[in-house]
Amino acid sequence: MKKKFLRMLTGILACTLLSLCFVACGGGENTENNEQKPNVEQGADNSNGNEQPEKNSYTITWVDENGGTLASTSVAEGEKPSYFYEKTDTAEWDYTVLGWSLTANGEILSALPNADNHQTYYAIVSKVKRTYTLSFNMQGGESTPSQTVEYGGIAKQPETPKYEGYKFMGWYTDADGKNAVDWNKTITGNTVYYAVWNKKVDIGEYLKELLQSYQANPYEYIPESMTSEASAHLISTEQANQTYSSFVNVSNIPVGGFGEQWNMVLTNLKQSATFFSVLNTVEGLTTSSLATFNNYLDKNPADTARHSFASGIYSITIDFNGETIDYVLDYTANIPLFGEQTVQIALQMDIQTKDKTVRIQIGEANALRYILSENSYEFAIQYLGVRRAYFSIEKTDEGVINGHICEYLTVSGVQIQSSADFYIDENYVSAVGNKADGMVGFTGYISELYTVFDGKLVGYEVQETLSSITYNTVWVEISALQGVNSIKYKEGVSNQEESAFFVNGSSKAWESKKVGGFSLKALSRRFDIEFRTQYFYTYDNTTNEYSCVALKVPMLFVQEENYDTLTSDVASTNNINVSVQIENADLTRLLKDYDELLPLFIENKQAITVDIILEKIGEKIIFE
């Protein structure tokens, strides 16, 4: 009985467990109400075979420190974005990428959040200017501390170092002392400067080079045909005394004269050459000076930068400062054209550029300083205490000569300024200026044109403003007029009788013609004949010298706008058939120079002042 009860209880428990198992396993008729849905957010396993939904993706934009886009990447939702950005250092800057920010120049994020939206990140970058070391190689001298200089900075020139038994010559970028340091040059890397001492610089060779190449020959820039010695500009004594009180055959009128602009150029060259005669003294002392100085160098290894000694009446000082070498000669003697005077000749050479500067002082009233380089020559001069001038001439890479001259002349306490620009090419010499001593009260400008081949004058064009009216007149020599054979001039002897020219033996005075019409120039002359000052040269066989002669020469002028009607205008007033015999190319160049060069001259004619000239001349050298 007891066993039967236990078997029954066991059966009931088994059935109960079976029912519980059936429910837990999803069995039964009402399965629709008990269906389990996958948990996507938690990533539950979809064991029934349904596909899991895809994650969203977002665009992450990466921007550099300057606002430029580095890249755009796609990141799935919930993933952490990342981008490797490295900034390359330059010679000037050290860069460090510090991190990313949500805004330009904003706060750096400690970590980038997982992607949940489109986002832009901005790189935060620090930069530090790099520094470099400037060290000094003393080449035996006492130590000089190195310097730390930021990129693009300027180094500070150290105090003059010392080296027992030697003279400091300067700082150089090379050990041999060939290239001097430019202390204004910026530092862009580790740099070494070298101290150079007298044993490294052959001062004697520098002196030798200076004393062998200081002579100036400004005439080497000038065509031979345009010099005073050229035969085309020489006239006889008879021609120099030519008058026009009776008819003079056109063939006997002097030709080949220079206008006042070119004559100003030659005058300045000649006056500068008068100073050069004293340079012969240097030539006579060159050999002995070199020997004396080299002997001094051999016996004085210390402090060889300066040495003074005497040779007869001459006191000589040689000085070298590491950048220039100077040779200064002082003496008193009788100087041609100047008389008994105290003279100083100072020669200087820049050891880098090899440019030579020469200053000559004769007494207190006369001084000249000129500078020579490979393709240029310039000088400033004070002559007899009343004339100051500046002259420059340069040869361009194209072979064209450009020159400028400005002079100030004091007459009866009044200072008169004159200037000129000149240009020389293979065919022409053009001189543009405002000098017109032969025209009282002249305030205009003149453009002169000459041919290089023979140095002959093509003509002038003159600009003059009177009563607010500007006149442009072309001037040609009488010899250029076909149809005019002879000319005579009669000066008026009273207010009732006007001065007049006569041509071709006629007793009827030459007449001009008014412009006419209703223009401002209506009452002015279309053309006429007037005297103009030209400069010729005579040669004295006894003294072997050339002398300049200023002659008044008859020339014809015609207003430029009436040039084409000159022949008919002259015929209508003088019953003479004349024409100007000038080559078209020459006339075209004359008019072109007038149009192009005159404005340049007017703009720059007062660029050189008396103060600038005196500054260029400088003062006598006095060694302390």
XYZ file of C-alpha atoms in Angstrom:
624
model
C 0.000 0.000 0.000
C 2.773 2.303 0.933
C 4.777 1.477 -2.222
C 1.684 2.099 -4.413
C 1.306 5.608 -2.935
C 4.932 6.472 -3.684
C 4.581 5.341 -7.319
C 1.474 7.584 -7.709
C 3.247 10.614 -6.201
C 6.198 10.099 -8.485
C 3.936 10.117 -11.576
C 2.229 13.342 -10.548
C 5.582 15.129 -10.104
C 6.787 13.908 -13.517
C 3.707 15.258 -15.266
C 4.061 18.614 -13.540
C 7.701 18.942 -14.603
C 6.817 17.964 -18.178
C 4.163 20.713 -18.353
C 6.550 23.335 -17.038
C 9.160 22.297 -19.575
C 6.646 22.549 -22.431
C 5.698 26.117 -21.507
C 9.325 27.248 -21.085
C 10.204 25.877 -24.488
C 7.395 27.833 -26.264
C 5.085 24.982 -26.857
C 1.361 25.036 -26.601
C -1.438 26.184 -28.809
C -1.211 30.017 -28.151
C 2.337 30.527 -29.528
C 1.422 33.838 -31.227
C 1.072 35.675 -27.926
C 4.372 34.358 -26.597
C 6.673 35.292 -29.648
C 10.065 36.912 -28.558
C 11.298 39.959 -30.642
C 15.040 40.593 -31.129
C 16.637 43.403 -29.116
C 18.573 45.415 -31.851
C 19.928 47.964 -29.472
C 21.473 45.255 -27.344
C 22.599 43.242 -30.334
C 20.461 40.115 -29.457
C 20.976 37.002 -31.510
C 18.376 36.613 -34.284
C 18.154 32.857 -33.956
C 15.029 32.626 -36.028
C 16.967 33.716 -39.237
C 15.681 37.370 -39.686
C 18.440 39.967 -40.863
C 19.726 42.580 -38.345
C 19.087 46.303 -39.500
C 22.223 48.212 -40.785
C 23.838 50.942 -38.620
C 23.747 54.615 -39.728
C 27.041 56.188 -41.054
C 28.177 59.782 -40.657
C 30.626 62.092 -42.539
C 33.484 63.385 -40.441
C 35.358 66.388 -41.965
C 38.939 67.109 -40.858
C 40.163 70.730 -41.230
C 43.747 71.975 -40.806
C 44.819 74.961 -38.739
C 44.545 77.282 -41.741
C 40.972 76.357 -42.598
C 41.834 73.975 -45.409
C 40.098 70.592 -45.673
C 42.431 67.705 -44.989
C 39.987 64.844 -45.630
C 36.434 63.621 -45.202
C 35.871 60.147 -43.726
C 32.751 58.008 -43.231
C 32.251 56.526 -39.738
C 29.514 54.130 -38.616
C 27.227 55.209 -35.832
C 28.704 54.466 -32.461
C 32.260 54.100 -33.753
C 35.070 56.417 -32.664
C 36.416 58.626 -35.516
C 40.153 59.095 -35.994
C 42.563 60.806 -38.431
C 46.351 60.984 -38.343
C 47.651 64.492 -39.078
C 51.329 65.379 -38.970
C 52.658 68.885 -39.719
C 56.105 68.983 -41.352
C 58.596 71.362 -39.776
C 60.231 74.075 -41.918
C 63.495 75.962 -41.652
C 61.553 78.735 -39.904
C 59.008 76.873 -37.740
C 58.709 73.828 -35.464
C 55.113 72.508 -35.558
C 53.235 70.322 -32.996
C 49.733 68.947 -33.601
C 48.047 69.282 -30.187
C 44.692 67.718 -31.003
C 41.237 68.460 -32.383
C 38.529 70.998 -31.573
C 34.910 71.511 -32.522
C 35.737 75.084 -33.672
C 38.683 76.815 -35.313
C 41.199 77.734 -32.622
C 38.811 76.331 -30.028
C 39.275 74.206 -26.938
C 41.104 70.946 -27.503
C 38.948 67.817 -26.949
C 40.420 65.338 -24.483
C 38.951 62.489 -26.603
C 36.800 62.299 -29.698
C 33.225 61.011 -28.969
C 31.647 58.092 -30.809
C 29.939 59.148 -34.015
C 26.293 60.064 -33.655
C 26.012 62.770 -36.327
C 27.917 64.499 -39.125
C 30.793 66.456 -37.569
C 33.732 68.748 -38.426
C 36.922 68.678 -36.374
C 39.562 71.432 -36.499
C 43.243 70.747 -35.973
C 44.889 72.712 -33.208
C 48.578 73.245 -34.060
C 51.263 75.139 -32.194
C 54.287 76.627 -33.957
C 57.544 77.852 -32.487
C 60.066 79.873 -34.502
C 63.279 77.936 -34.824
C 66.563 79.308 -33.546
C 70.016 78.844 -34.984
C 73.508 79.122 -33.689
C 75.918 81.733 -34.996
C 79.395 80.654 -34.015
C 82.698 82.417 -34.521
C 85.839 80.725 -35.772
C 88.535 82.891 -34.233
C 91.423 81.403 -36.237
C 93.770 81.798 -33.306
C 92.196 84.846 -31.673
C 90.520 85.022 -28.295
C 87.207 83.213 -27.949
C 83.999 85.035 -28.872
C 80.680 83.671 -27.514
C 78.291 82.169 -30.012
C 74.846 83.700 -30.509
C 71.397 82.153 -30.678
C 69.344 83.921 -33.327
C 65.753 83.332 -34.399
C 65.156 82.501 -38.039
C 65.098 85.770 -40.024
C 66.769 87.689 -37.223
C 69.876 89.858 -37.409
C 73.057 88.881 -35.641
C 74.793 91.370 -33.379
C 78.318 92.291 -34.372
C 80.654 91.324 -31.504
C 83.205 93.648 -29.995
C 86.545 93.719 -31.778
C 88.439 90.590 -30.728
C 92.145 90.401 -29.948
C 94.960 88.181 -31.061
C 98.333 88.851 -29.566
C 100.709 90.042 -32.254
C 98.087 90.516 -34.983
C 95.727 93.174 -36.276
C 92.041 92.296 -36.606
C 90.949 92.812 -40.235
C 87.260 91.997 -39.847
C 84.624 89.257 -39.893
C 84.280 87.159 -43.039
C 82.101 84.312 -44.250
C 85.197 82.416 -45.355
C 88.467 81.639 -43.644
C 90.543 83.358 -46.352
C 88.976 86.787 -45.885
C 87.484 87.136 -49.358
C 83.843 87.802 -48.495
C 83.122 90.315 -45.752
C 80.173 89.710 -43.430
C 77.037 91.703 -44.113
C 75.641 92.310 -40.632
C 72.284 93.304 -42.105
C 71.817 89.870 -43.633
C 69.218 87.696 -41.912
C 70.114 84.368 -40.298
C 68.334 81.332 -41.807
C 70.473 78.454 -40.535
C 73.440 77.559 -38.413
C 76.224 79.920 -39.473
C 79.936 80.327 -38.935
C 81.783 83.633 -39.246
C 85.560 83.811 -39.392
C 87.822 86.310 -37.721
C 90.498 87.363 -40.191
C 93.817 88.752 -39.035
C 96.492 90.624 -40.945
C 98.405 87.476 -41.726
C 95.381 86.290 -43.757
C 95.064 89.421 -45.933
C 97.724 90.409 -48.438
C 97.487 94.157 -47.895
C 100.464 94.741 -50.134
C 98.620 93.183 -53.090
C 95.568 95.363 -52.458
C 97.776 98.453 -52.428
C 99.460 97.376 -55.627
C 96.094 96.873 -57.332
C 94.914 100.304 -56.183
C 98.018 102.122 -57.368
C 97.894 100.465 -60.778
C 94.271 101.241 -61.677
C 93.110 104.558 -60.264
C 93.472 106.736 -63.366
C 90.237 107.918 -64.953
C 89.682 108.385 -68.655
C 86.110 109.643 -69.025
C 86.656 110.251 -72.731
C 86.598 106.502 -73.314
C 82.796 106.719 -73.092
C 82.625 109.529 -75.665
C 82.818 108.928 -79.445
C 86.017 110.435 -80.853
C 83.892 112.406 -83.315
C 82.296 114.253 -80.373
C 85.511 115.462 -78.728
C 87.102 118.884 -79.079
C 90.109 117.339 -80.826
C 88.046 115.923 -83.692
C 88.893 117.701 -86.934
C 85.207 118.204 -87.785
C 84.979 120.814 -85.014
C 88.212 122.692 -85.710
C 88.098 126.061 -87.464
C 90.724 128.515 -88.630
C 91.467 131.847 -87.007
C 89.763 133.581 -89.940
C 86.609 131.575 -89.436
C 86.724 132.289 -85.706
C 86.606 136.023 -86.535
C 83.878 135.659 -89.126
C 81.415 138.529 -89.349
C 78.350 138.897 -91.529
C 78.541 142.623 -92.251
C 78.901 141.709 -95.929
C 77.595 138.693 -97.798
C 79.245 135.443 -96.721
C 79.074 132.415 -98.949
C 77.252 129.600 -97.135
C 80.214 127.327 -97.775
C 82.351 129.670 -95.625
C 80.019 129.606 -92.638
C 81.624 127.434 -89.910
C 79.899 124.081 -89.458
C 80.595 121.345 -86.937
C 79.970 123.452 -83.878
C 78.496 122.065 -80.676
C 75.357 123.383 -79.057
C 75.391 124.586 -75.480
C 74.149 121.296 -74.036
C 76.958 119.161 -75.444
C 79.493 121.882 -74.844
C 78.543 121.767 -71.144
C 79.425 118.057 -71.149
C 82.835 118.698 -72.708
C 83.536 121.648 -70.397
C 82.984 119.508 -67.326
C 85.145 116.704 -68.677
C 87.924 119.163 -69.457
C 87.791 120.805 -66.044
C 87.871 117.436 -64.307
C 90.910 116.561 -66.431
C 92.781 119.626 -65.090
C 92.814 117.913 -61.709
C 94.278 114.756 -63.158
C 97.610 116.426 -63.894
C 98.490 116.200 -60.203
C 97.940 112.438 -60.309
C 101.254 112.165 -62.140
C 102.791 112.751 -58.706
C 101.281 109.493 -57.518
C 102.740 107.645 -60.485
C 106.212 108.873 -59.545
C 105.799 107.619 -55.981
C 104.095 104.284 -56.680
C 107.210 102.125 -56.764
C 108.815 103.641 -53.681
C 105.516 103.557 -51.758
C 104.990 99.862 -52.440
C 108.545 99.035 -51.437
C 108.353 101.089 -48.252
C 105.005 99.667 -47.189
C 105.920 96.045 -47.902
C 109.128 96.531 -45.947
C 107.071 97.873 -43.060
C 104.746 94.856 -43.207
C 107.688 92.476 -43.043
C 109.080 94.122 -39.909
C 105.795 94.877 -38.133
C 103.533 91.820 -37.887
C 101.388 93.680 -35.347
C 99.200 96.698 -36.158
C 99.841 96.678 -39.895
C 96.605 98.465 -40.779
C 98.172 101.930 -41.048
C 101.599 103.274 -41.859
C 102.784 106.841 -42.489
C 106.112 107.889 -43.947
C 107.728 110.748 -45.858
C 109.359 110.877 -49.264
C 110.888 114.253 -50.078
C 108.133 116.884 -49.912
C 105.457 114.200 -49.786
C 103.735 112.835 -46.702
C 102.161 109.420 -47.365
C 99.692 107.426 -45.283
C 98.457 103.931 -46.144
C 95.472 102.582 -44.243
C 93.543 99.309 -44.421
C 90.361 98.765 -42.358
C 89.333 95.367 -43.662
C 86.870 96.743 -46.223
C 88.805 99.470 -48.042
C 92.434 100.379 -48.544
C 93.434 104.052 -48.669
C 96.502 105.794 -50.051
C 96.692 109.454 -48.999
C 99.325 111.863 -50.258
C 99.808 115.416 -48.884
C 102.234 118.022 -50.221
C 102.652 121.656 -51.267
C 103.818 122.624 -54.762
C 103.228 124.892 -57.754
C 100.306 123.378 -59.678
C 99.640 124.326 -63.348
C 96.627 126.645 -63.663
C 96.320 126.869 -59.879
C 99.704 128.216 -58.695
C 101.300 127.459 -55.317
C 98.836 125.236 -53.483
C 98.565 122.642 -50.742
C 97.414 119.395 -52.320
C 95.871 116.204 -50.986
C 95.388 113.151 -53.179
C 93.340 110.373 -51.583
C 92.944 107.040 -53.390
C 90.609 104.344 -52.084
C 89.594 100.879 -53.265
C 86.751 98.687 -52.037
C 88.370 95.264 -51.757
C 85.070 93.493 -52.517
C 83.709 95.420 -55.500
C 87.110 96.755 -56.682
C 85.488 100.181 -57.204
C 88.034 102.997 -56.977
C 87.400 106.406 -55.487
C 89.806 109.313 -55.970
C 89.571 112.646 -54.198
C 91.835 115.572 -55.148
C 91.943 118.789 -53.149
C 93.934 121.725 -54.555
C 93.960 124.617 -52.114
C 90.704 125.481 -50.391
C 88.613 126.418 -53.440
C 89.156 123.411 -55.710
C 88.189 119.813 -55.080
C 87.236 116.807 -57.178
C 86.072 113.365 -56.150
C 85.428 110.663 -58.702
C 84.381 107.019 -58.579
C 85.430 104.412 -61.116
C 83.712 101.083 -61.660
C 83.748 98.633 -64.517
C 81.134 100.409 -66.636
C 80.649 103.801 -65.033
C 82.364 107.016 -64.051
C 81.034 109.830 -61.894
C 82.515 112.885 -60.287
C 81.578 115.888 -58.191
C 83.668 119.028 -58.557
C 84.172 122.452 -57.031
C 86.164 124.711 -59.318
C 87.672 128.075 -58.370
C 85.113 128.382 -55.598
C 82.369 129.607 -57.982
C 81.388 126.495 -59.858
C 80.020 123.232 -58.494
C 78.968 120.363 -60.708
C 78.030 116.699 -60.715
C 78.677 114.433 -63.691
C 77.807 110.765 -64.190
C 78.143 108.466 -67.162
C 77.318 104.773 -67.469
C 77.416 102.120 -70.166
C 74.418 99.769 -70.168
C 74.477 96.067 -71.030
C 73.069 97.010 -74.440
C 76.042 99.299 -75.095
C 74.082 102.565 -74.754
C 75.761 105.415 -72.881
C 73.596 107.329 -70.411
C 74.883 110.512 -68.804
C 73.747 113.307 -66.563
C 75.297 116.626 -65.610
C 74.188 119.374 -63.259
C 76.161 122.533 -62.575
C 75.753 125.619 -60.415
C 77.645 128.744 -61.374
C 77.836 131.817 -59.154
C 78.013 135.054 -61.158
C 77.992 138.419 -59.351
C 76.507 136.727 -56.313
C 73.716 135.089 -58.340
C 73.608 131.297 -58.602
C 72.684 129.920 -62.034
C 71.703 126.273 -62.418
C 72.076 124.313 -65.660
C 71.525 120.621 -66.341
C 71.705 118.200 -69.226
C 71.043 114.547 -69.953
C 72.836 112.837 -72.822
C 72.509 109.501 -74.575
C 74.885 107.825 -77.014
C 74.097 104.823 -79.200
C 75.775 103.499 -82.313
C 74.207 106.155 -84.554
C 73.370 109.279 -82.561
C 74.325 111.504 -79.673
C 71.349 113.186 -78.009
C 71.816 116.021 -75.512
C 68.835 117.500 -73.689
C 69.136 120.443 -71.301
C 68.306 123.992 -70.296
C 71.621 125.786 -70.801
C 71.391 128.798 -73.116
C 73.972 131.438 -72.210
C 73.546 132.890 -75.686
C 69.849 133.628 -75.179
C 69.234 136.293 -72.566
C 66.333 135.424 -70.297
C 65.908 131.953 -71.793
C 63.896 129.666 -69.515
C 63.089 126.838 -71.904
C 64.603 123.502 -72.906
C 66.713 122.332 -75.814
C 67.163 118.936 -77.448
C 70.305 118.598 -79.623
C 71.036 115.737 -82.017
C 74.391 114.753 -83.556
C 75.495 111.874 -85.769
C 78.142 109.592 -84.259
C 79.772 108.934 -87.614
C 81.085 112.477 -88.114
C 79.937 114.382 -85.014
C 77.934 116.814 -87.122
C 74.903 118.640 -85.778
C 71.589 117.410 -87.190
C 69.649 120.194 -85.494
C 67.938 121.410 -82.330
C 64.399 121.479 -81.128
C 63.594 124.143 -78.554
C 60.667 124.406 -76.174
C 59.982 127.841 -74.733
C 56.920 129.197 -72.965
C 56.113 132.890 -73.347
C 52.925 134.456 -71.982
C 51.528 130.977 -71.263
C 52.053 129.935 -74.896
C 54.451 127.031 -75.538
C 56.480 127.157 -78.754
C 58.200 124.124 -80.278
C 60.788 125.229 -82.828
C 63.119 123.159 -84.990
C 66.526 124.772 -85.691
C 68.834 123.845 -88.573
C 72.093 125.280 -89.878
C 71.967 127.530 -92.945
C 74.141 125.002 -94.768
C 71.214 122.556 -94.548
C 69.009 124.904 -96.594
C 69.010 124.162 -100.284
C 68.308 127.409 -102.171
C 70.287 129.744 -99.846
C 73.761 130.553 -101.206
C 74.908 133.556 -99.175
C 73.844 135.525 -96.146
C 74.439 138.959 -94.659
C 73.414 140.620 -91.398
C 72.827 144.294 -90.783
C 72.325 145.480 -87.252
C 69.851 148.274 -86.672
C 71.470 151.554 -85.601
C 68.363 153.187 -84.175
C 64.891 152.435 -82.896
C 63.559 153.244 -86.333
C 65.765 150.704 -88.092
C 65.426 147.022 -87.235
C 68.219 144.488 -87.574
C 67.791 142.231 -90.565
C 69.265 139.347 -92.554
C 69.706 139.384 -96.326
C 70.129 136.261 -98.462
C 71.468 135.457 -101.917
C 72.846 138.982 -102.492
C 69.415 140.579 -102.309
C 69.015 144.154 -101.062
C 65.592 143.230 -99.779
C 65.588 142.138 -96.131
C 64.625 138.576 -95.299
C 61.015 138.415 -94.152
C 59.229 136.021 -91.850
C 55.572 135.032 -91.917
C 53.017 135.109 -89.132
C 51.152 131.971 -88.131
C 47.872 133.794 -88.624
C 44.404 132.430 -88.043
C 42.678 132.535 -84.670
C 45.116 130.522 -82.533
C 47.098 131.877 -79.578
C 50.147 131.749 -81.838
C 48.560 133.848 -84.562
C 51.037 136.740 -84.196
C 54.125 134.548 -83.804
C 56.573 133.767 -86.617
C 56.252 130.538 -88.533
C 59.949 130.648 -89.374
C 62.904 133.027 -89.322
C 66.689 133.321 -89.218
C 68.466 134.138 -85.952
C 71.937 133.856 -84.483
C 72.600 130.941 -82.126
C 75.755 130.346 -80.118
C 77.825 127.367 -81.217
C 81.160 126.180 -79.863
C 84.141 125.427 -82.091
C 87.825 124.798 -81.431
C 91.089 126.220 -82.700
C 94.486 124.594 -82.397
C 97.671 126.448 -81.464
C 100.680 124.778 -83.072
C 103.016 126.641 -80.738
C 101.459 125.509 -77.472
C 99.858 122.331 -78.855
C 96.643 123.300 -77.152
C 93.007 123.435 -78.209
C 90.981 126.531 -77.404
C 87.202 126.761 -77.333
C 85.618 129.566 -79.390
C 81.998 130.641 -78.939
C 80.585 131.911 -82.246
C 77.221 133.326 -83.138
C 76.110 131.396 -86.212
C 72.998 132.137 -88.296
C 70.439 129.329 -88.111
C 66.908 128.929 -89.409
C 64.079 128.012 -87.077
C 60.588 126.850 -87.952
C 57.716 126.030 -85.656
C 57.240 122.271 -85.701
C 53.608 122.455 -86.779
C 54.655 124.626 -89.768
C 57.637 122.505 -90.817
C 55.830 120.834 -93.729
C 54.811 124.194 -95.243
C 58.237 125.854 -94.875
C 59.019 125.795 -98.615
C 55.760 127.481 -99.640
C 55.883 129.902 -96.682
C 59.377 131.125 -97.601
C 58.434 131.388 -101.271
C 55.388 133.516 -100.462
C 57.371 136.037 -98.408
C 60.856 136.021 -99.943
C 60.304 134.654 -103.449
C 62.998 132.013 -102.809
C 62.590 128.285 -103.258
C 64.217 126.647 -100.202
C 64.045 123.184 -98.650
C 65.699 121.554 -95.644
C 68.209 118.885 -96.609
C 67.975 116.556 -93.597
C 67.608 112.797 -93.894
C 64.170 111.547 -92.897
C 65.697 109.177 -90.330
C 67.620 112.057 -88.731
C 64.568 114.303 -88.589
C 62.442 111.492 -87.162
C 65.013 110.862 -84.431
C 65.247 114.591 -83.599
C 61.478 114.854 -83.131
C 61.330 111.546 -81.237
C 64.053 112.624 -78.771
C 62.237 115.881 -78.195
C 58.982 114.087 -77.404
C 60.469 111.337 -75.215
C 63.639 112.698 -73.600
C 62.545 116.233 -72.815
C 59.841 115.199 -70.300
C 62.345 112.944 -68.509
C 64.826 115.785 -68.259
C 62.238 118.246 -66.964
C 61.195 115.768 -64.275
C 64.742 115.164 -63.007
C 66.603 118.394 -63.806
C 66.736 119.544 -60.185
C 67.372 116.171 -58.570
C 70.988 117.156 -57.826
C 71.322 120.101 -55.458
C 74.388 122.052 -54.355
C 74.256 120.283 -50.989
C 74.284 116.893 -52.700
C 77.287 117.930 -54.802
C 79.194 119.132 -51.737
C 78.340 115.909 -49.929
C 79.683 113.874 -52.835
C 82.881 115.944 -52.898
C 83.409 115.319 -49.192
C 86.194 116.630 -46.983
C 89.936 116.212 -46.788
C 91.006 113.056 -44.998
C 92.535 113.584 -41.585
C 93.848 110.522 -39.752
C 93.464 110.626 -35.997
